[in-house]
Amino acid sequence: MTARGKSVKPVRVHEDVELHRARVLLACRSLDRSGPPGEASGCVSIRSGEALVISTGGMDGESPGADPDAVLIDPEEGLPLLGESAWPPPGTPVHLAIHRRVPGGGAVIHTREPTTVSLAELVAAAPSTGATVLRVAPDRRVMPGRDEVAGLEMLMGLSGHEAAVLFDGRGVFTWGRSPDEALSKLERIRTLGRTLAPTAPVGPEETEGKTW
């Protein structure tokens, strides 16, 4: 049930919800610093009681010039709770599905930064690295929200010390008990990807004047 696009369902919110908002925005700044200057890097969500706090604004590519904000949303419908002025980002259904399907996953990080997506592609193609990247190509007929994000039913079966979701080849999601842990896992995926990246061949102009 909604009122002007807002959830009116009773949702228990943690007493430290304002602290949770601040933690989301702090994690956003850390995520933004990891990508190229001026590019939207993604968004962050954490649990706050039964609700979720998720970043929006310039961090998810919808309004690249906007400052990031944090909005409190219903964990089932993904709609803002009454009293919230911001609107959740387009990637919200995937955040919700990961939060529901990963026990203890208190925080979810999402980045659309192209280099990170390319590095995650390399890790996904080399499962022997000890990390598992689940590729999800969503069914366009599946409606967003709740558990109707095609492919994420395999989350519980992921193996490996590190795990991530590569969503539709355009975004990488990691999770953890805290934003710091989720960011650390994202950096681990990047590091593994760099070790797998092919070395550029040495051209004739680079060998001139060198003694072998």
CSV table of C-alpha atoms in Angstrom, one decimal:
chain,number,residue,atom,x,y,z
A,1,MET,CA,0.0,0.0,0.0
A,2,THR,CA,1.4,3.4,-0.9
A,3,ALA,CA,0.7,7.1,-0.5
A,4,ARG,CA,1.9,9.2,-3.5
A,5,GLY,CA,4.7,6.7,-4.2
A,6,LYS,CA,5.6,6.2,-0.5
A,7,SER,CA,5.4,3.1,1.6
A,8,VAL,CA,2.8,3.3,4.4
A,9,LYS,CA,3.5,-0.2,5.7
A,10,PRO,CA,4.7,-0.3,9.3
A,11,VAL,CA,8.4,-0.8,9.2
A,12,ARG,CA,10.6,-0.9,12.3
A,13,VAL,CA,13.5,1.5,12.0
A,14,HIS,CA,16.7,1.2,14.1
A,15,GLU,CA,17.2,3.9,16.7
A,16,ASP,CA,20.6,4.7,15.2
A,17,VAL,CA,19.1,5.3,11.7
A,18,GLU,CA,20.8,8.7,11.4
A,19,LEU,CA,24.1,7.2,12.2
A,20,HIS,CA,23.4,4.6,9.4
A,21,ARG,CA,22.7,7.4,7.0
A,22,ALA,CA,26.0,8.9,7.8
A,23,ARG,CA,27.8,5.6,7.3
A,24,VAL,CA,26.2,5.1,3.9
A,25,LEU,CA,27.4,8.5,2.7
A,26,LEU,CA,30.9,7.9,4.1
A,27,ALA,CA,31.1,4.6,2.2
A,28,CYS,CA,29.9,6.5,-0.9
A,29,ARG,CA,32.8,8.9,-0.6
A,30,SER,CA,35.2,6.0,-0.3
A,31,LEU,CA,33.6,4.3,-3.3
A,32,ASP,CA,33.7,7.5,-5.3
A,33,ARG,CA,37.4,7.9,-4.6
A,34,SER,CA,38.1,4.5,-6.0
A,35,GLY,CA,36.8,5.4,-9.5
A,36,PRO,CA,37.8,8.0,-12.1
A,37,PRO,CA,37.2,11.6,-11.1
A,38,GLY,CA,33.8,13.0,-12.1
A,39,GLU,CA,32.2,9.6,-12.8
A,40,ALA,CA,29.3,8.2,-10.8
A,41,SER,CA,30.7,5.1,-9.1
A,42,GLY,CA,27.6,3.4,-7.7
A,43,CYS,CA,25.7,3.2,-4.5
A,44,VAL,CA,25.7,1.7,-1.0
A,45,SER,CA,22.9,0.2,1.2
A,46,ILE,CA,22.9,-1.0,4.8
A,47,ARG,CA,20.2,-2.5,7.1
A,48,SER,CA,18.6,-0.2,9.7
A,49,GLY,CA,16.2,-2.3,11.7
A,50,GLU,CA,13.7,-3.8,9.3
A,51,ALA,CA,14.3,-0.9,6.8
A,52,LEU,CA,17.2,-0.2,4.5
A,53,VAL,CA,19.2,3.0,4.0
A,54,ILE,CA,20.4,3.3,0.4
A,55,SER,CA,22.4,6.1,-1.3
A,56,THR,CA,21.0,8.0,-4.3
A,57,GLY,CA,21.7,11.1,-6.3
A,58,GLY,CA,24.9,11.4,-8.2
A,59,MET,CA,26.3,8.1,-7.0
A,60,ASP,CA,24.2,5.9,-9.2
A,61,GLY,CA,24.5,7.6,-12.5
A,62,GLU,CA,20.9,9.0,-12.7
A,63,SER,CA,21.9,12.6,-11.8
A,64,PRO,CA,25.8,12.7,-12.1
A,65,GLY,CA,25.9,16.3,-11.0
A,66,ALA,CA,23.9,15.8,-7.9
A,67,ASP,CA,25.3,15.3,-4.4
A,68,PRO,CA,24.7,11.9,-2.9
A,69,ASP,CA,21.8,11.5,-0.5
A,70,ALA,CA,20.5,8.6,1.6
A,71,VAL,CA,16.9,7.4,1.6
A,72,LEU,CA,15.1,5.1,4.0
A,73,ILE,CA,13.1,2.4,2.1
A,74,ASP,CA,10.7,-0.4,2.7
A,75,PRO,CA,12.7,-3.7,2.4
A,76,GLU,CA,9.9,-5.4,0.4
A,77,GLU,CA,8.7,-2.8,-2.1
A,78,GLY,CA,11.7,-0.6,-2.2
A,79,LEU,CA,9.6,2.5,-1.8
A,80,PRO,CA,10.7,5.5,0.4
A,81,LEU,CA,9.1,5.5,3.8
A,82,LEU,CA,6.8,8.4,4.7
A,83,GLY,CA,8.8,11.5,5.5
A,84,GLU,CA,11.6,10.7,3.1
A,85,SER,CA,12.3,13.3,0.3
A,86,ALA,CA,14.8,11.4,-1.8
A,87,TRP,CA,14.0,8.6,-4.3
A,88,PRO,CA,15.9,5.2,-4.4
A,89,PRO,CA,18.3,4.6,-7.3
A,90,PRO,CA,17.6,2.2,-10.3
A,91,GLY,CA,19.7,-0.6,-8.8
A,92,THR,CA,17.5,-0.9,-5.7
A,93,PRO,CA,15.8,-4.2,-6.6
A,94,VAL,CA,19.2,-5.9,-6.8
A,95,HIS,CA,20.2,-4.5,-3.4
A,96,LEU,CA,17.0,-5.7,-1.9
A,97,ALA,CA,17.3,-9.2,-3.4
A,98,ILE,CA,20.9,-9.5,-2.1
A,99,HIS,CA,20.0,-8.3,1.4
A,100,ARG,CA,17.2,-10.9,1.5
A,101,ARG,CA,19.2,-13.8,0.2
A,102,VAL,CA,22.5,-13.4,2.0
A,103,PRO,CA,22.2,-14.0,5.8
A,104,GLY,CA,24.3,-11.5,7.8
A,105,GLY,CA,24.8,-9.3,4.7
A,106,GLY,CA,24.4,-6.0,6.5
A,107,ALA,CA,25.8,-3.9,3.7
A,108,VAL,CA,25.8,-4.0,-0.1
A,109,ILE,CA,28.1,-2.1,-2.4
A,110,HIS,CA,27.3,-1.5,-6.1
A,111,THR,CA,29.7,0.1,-8.6
A,112,ARG,CA,29.3,0.8,-12.3
A,113,GLU,CA,32.8,2.0,-12.9
A,114,PRO,CA,33.9,0.5,-16.2
A,115,THR,CA,37.4,-0.7,-15.2
A,116,THR,CA,36.0,-2.5,-12.2
A,117,VAL,CA,33.3,-4.2,-14.3
A,118,SER,CA,36.0,-5.3,-16.8
A,119,LEU,CA,38.2,-6.7,-13.9
A,120,ALA,CA,35.1,-8.6,-12.5
A,121,GLU,CA,34.6,-10.1,-16.0
A,122,LEU,CA,38.1,-11.5,-15.9
A,123,VAL,CA,37.5,-13.0,-12.4
A,124,ALA,CA,34.2,-14.5,-13.5
A,125,ALA,CA,36.0,-16.3,-16.3
A,126,ALA,CA,38.7,-17.8,-14.0
A,127,PRO,CA,37.0,-19.5,-11.1
A,128,SER,CA,40.2,-21.0,-9.9
A,129,THR,CA,41.2,-17.7,-8.4
A,130,GLY,CA,39.4,-18.5,-5.1
A,131,ALA,CA,36.7,-15.9,-5.8
A,132,THR,CA,33.3,-16.5,-7.4
A,133,VAL,CA,31.6,-13.9,-9.6
A,134,LEU,CA,28.0,-14.8,-10.4
A,135,ARG,CA,26.9,-13.4,-13.8
A,136,VAL,CA,23.3,-12.3,-13.8
A,137,ALA,CA,21.6,-11.4,-17.1
A,138,PRO,CA,18.1,-10.4,-15.9
A,139,ASP,CA,15.0,-11.6,-17.7
A,140,ARG,CA,13.4,-8.5,-19.2
A,141,ARG,CA,10.0,-10.0,-18.5
A,142,VAL,CA,10.7,-10.2,-14.8
A,143,MET,CA,9.2,-7.3,-12.8
A,144,PRO,CA,11.6,-5.5,-10.4
A,145,GLY,CA,11.2,-5.7,-6.6
A,146,ARG,CA,10.9,-8.4,-4.0
A,147,ASP,CA,12.7,-11.6,-5.2
A,148,GLU,CA,11.8,-11.2,-8.9
A,149,VAL,CA,15.4,-10.5,-10.0
A,150,ALA,CA,16.2,-13.4,-12.3
A,151,GLY,CA,19.4,-15.3,-11.5
A,152,LEU,CA,19.9,-14.2,-7.9
A,153,GLU,CA,18.4,-17.4,-6.6
A,154,MET,CA,21.9,-18.8,-7.0
A,155,LEU,CA,23.4,-16.4,-4.5
A,156,MET,CA,23.2,-18.9,-1.6
A,157,GLY,CA,25.3,-21.4,-3.6
A,158,LEU,CA,28.2,-19.2,-4.2
A,159,SER,CA,31.6,-20.6,-3.1
A,160,GLY,CA,35.0,-19.1,-2.7
A,161,HIS,CA,36.6,-16.8,-0.1
A,162,GLU,CA,35.3,-13.8,-2.0
A,163,ALA,CA,32.1,-13.5,-4.0
A,164,ALA,CA,30.4,-10.8,-6.1
A,165,VAL,CA,27.5,-10.4,-8.6
A,166,LEU,CA,28.2,-9.1,-12.1
A,167,PHE,CA,24.8,-7.8,-13.1
A,168,ASP,CA,24.0,-7.6,-16.8
A,169,GLY,CA,27.6,-6.8,-17.6
A,170,ARG,CA,27.2,-3.2,-16.3
A,171,GLY,CA,27.5,-3.3,-12.5
A,172,VAL,CA,29.3,-5.2,-9.8
A,173,PHE,CA,27.8,-5.9,-6.4
A,174,THR,CA,29.6,-7.0,-3.2
A,175,TRP,CA,28.4,-7.4,0.3
A,176,GLY,CA,29.5,-7.8,3.9
A,177,ARG,CA,28.6,-7.3,7.5
A,178,SER,CA,29.6,-3.6,7.2
A,179,PRO,CA,30.3,-1.1,4.4
A,180,ASP,CA,34.0,-1.5,5.1
A,181,GLU,CA,33.9,-5.3,4.6
A,182,ALA,CA,31.9,-4.9,1.4
A,183,LEU,CA,34.4,-2.3,0.1
A,184,SER,CA,37.2,-4.6,1.0
A,185,LYS,CA,35.7,-7.5,-1.0
A,186,LEU,CA,35.2,-5.2,-3.9
A,187,GLU,CA,38.9,-4.2,-3.8
A,188,ARG,CA,39.8,-7.9,-3.6
A,189,ILE,CA,37.9,-8.6,-6.8
A,190,ARG,CA,39.7,-5.7,-8.5
A,191,THR,CA,43.1,-7.0,-7.3
A,192,LEU,CA,42.4,-10.5,-8.6
A,193,GLY,CA,41.2,-9.0,-11.9
A,194,ARG,CA,44.5,-7.1,-12.3
A,195,THR,CA,46.5,-10.3,-11.9
A,196,LEU,CA,44.5,-11.9,-14.7
A,197,ALA,CA,44.6,-8.9,-17.1
A,198,PRO,CA,46.7,-9.7,-20.2
A,199,THR,CA,50.1,-7.9,-20.4
A,200,ALA,CA,50.3,-5.5,-23.4
A,201,PRO,CA,52.8,-6.7,-26.0
A,202,VAL,CA,56.0,-4.8,-26.2
A,203,GLY,CA,56.3,-2.8,-29.5
A,204,PRO,CA,59.5,-2.1,-31.4
A,205,GLU,CA,59.5,1.5,-30.2
A,206,GLU,CA,59.6,0.3,-26.6
A,207,THR,CA,62.6,-2.0,-27.2
A,208,GLU,CA,64.9,0.6,-28.8
A,209,GLY,CA,67.9,1.4,-26.8
A,210,LYS,CA,67.3,-1.4,-24.3
A,211,THR,CA,70.0,-4.0,-23.5
A,212,TRP,CA,68.7,-7.5,-22.9
